[in-house]
Amino acid sequence: VDELVRKLPGSLPARQKLLETATSYLANLEAAAKLDRGARTELAEAYHRTAQLMAAELGQSLGREEDGFALVEKSYRLREELGQFAARDLPTRLGYAESARDYGQKLRLRRRVEESDQVMERAEAHLAQWLREEPRSWQALRQESLLGNMRTRRLRLQGLQLALDNQRRVVGRLGELRAAGAPDREYWRLAAAQYSLLGGVLVDDSLREYAPELLVTMTEAVKAAEALYRLEPGVFGTRQLLTISQEYVEYTAEMGVVQWGEVDRLLRRIEALLSSPDLPDREAPYWERSRVELLKIRGWVAAARGDLEEMRRWFRECRAALDRVEPQKQMWVAMLRAQLGIKAREMEEGKR
């Protein structure tokens, strides 16, 4: 229901009501599940789905991140208690894999690294068994790709080359996922994310030797995001296309491999999406962030052209927009201000 309601204008009150209903449902189910194993299995799934509802663009406005984390933890621990690690049916395998991966990721975000590693080891062992038994299961291959994504992020803390090698392997196996029969929506969603992550690792240290690979990678990321948007023009597909289009412009400008025709096309595309009357969930705050990011990348493009005055103008507009951002977003605001400052200093020093 949330997926459907989210597409409607002014949907936030309805989604808040939906979350209240889901929370009430959980309370009733918890009471019923004390004596019934089947209800406990349903409860584990309900914990995780409600946590996802809290996190899916609602978390920021409802302040429910910690509640969501508690539910994910309950889901994972209940699945372990029920012995779902060793289950063989597809729904239970999927449920265990999703809960373990989500819980492990949230632990790491809270800097509970040792606990996170233990959960992720369980998730990887579960997946290895699944792939041994069903090597052509697209659902298992999808989980492998998602776990590979998380491994890349962990390895990036240890060194660029480790992260690059891993993410190249993840991207290289996308073809297997498609050959195994993954639905187009699932394939393009995953392909867009994995190419985007590879691009982020390639640009991270600004090593010019990676510039040609970066251009190919981000071109594929944009293609995948466009394909996903055609299938899913709702909130997720639109946000993915906006984010990856902005990344393409910023990364290629940063690495000096700008394809000006494509950059101009993507800037027009971003503007059209953000100004479209069909923009889903128009009142949501995340579009504000996209508009501010657009001002930033216009400054990046001006810098790539060597036009410092134009860069300064866009950066002034970006800073003015940041001044209007809600106070609770100060972490993102601080990071973006720092990026603008670093880029401006680099260009000014280069000019001198």
mmCIF file of C-alpha atoms in Angstrom, residues 17 41 45 64 97 100 117 134 149 151-153 193 203 213 235 248 271 285 308 321-322 333 339 348 351:
data_model
loop_
_atom_site.group_PDB
_atom_site.id
_atom_site.type_symbol
_atom_site.label_atom_id
_atom_site.label_comp_id
_atom_site.label_asym_id
_atom_site.label_seq_id
_atom_site.Cartn_x
_atom_site.Cartn_y
_atom_site.Cartn_z
ATOM 1 C CA LYS A 17 -1.569 6.693 9.230
ATOM 2 C CA THR A 41 7.353 -16.586 11.257
ATOM 3 C CA GLU A 45 8.491 -10.714 8.355
ATOM 4 C CA ARG A 64 11.633 6.759 13.645
ATOM 5 C CA ALA A 97 18.885 -12.981 3.845
ATOM 6 C CA ALA A 100 20.569 -10.354 8.140
ATOM 7 C CA ASP A 117 30.962 -8.486 10.917
ATOM 8 C CA GLU A 134 20.541 -23.395 -6.377
ATOM 9 C CA ASN A 149 28.079 -4.091 -2.629
ATOM 10 C CA ARG A 151 31.791 -5.744 0.979
ATOM 11 C CA THR A 152 33.065 -3.049 -1.405
ATOM 12 C CA ARG A 153 32.094 -0.353 1.079
ATOM 13 C CA ALA A 193 23.367 0.841 -8.130
ATOM 14 C CA VAL A 203 36.626 8.758 -8.714
ATOM 15 C CA GLU A 213 37.065 3.245 -17.046
ATOM 16 C CA VAL A 235 9.754 7.907 -6.299
ATOM 17 C CA TYR A 248 27.811 11.281 -14.060
ATOM 18 C CA GLU A 271 15.852 20.173 -14.670
ATOM 19 C CA PRO A 285 11.951 17.088 1.263
ATOM 20 C CA LEU A 308 35.822 30.516 -12.501
ATOM 21 C CA ALA A 321 19.991 27.489 -0.978
ATOM 22 C CA LEU A 322 21.799 25.693 1.848
ATOM 23 C CA VAL A 333 24.673 20.767 4.724
ATOM 24 C CA GLN A 339 32.886 20.212 -0.869
ATOM 25 C CA GLU A 348 41.644 29.423 -7.261
ATOM 26 C CA LYS A 351 44.508 29.799 -11.486
#
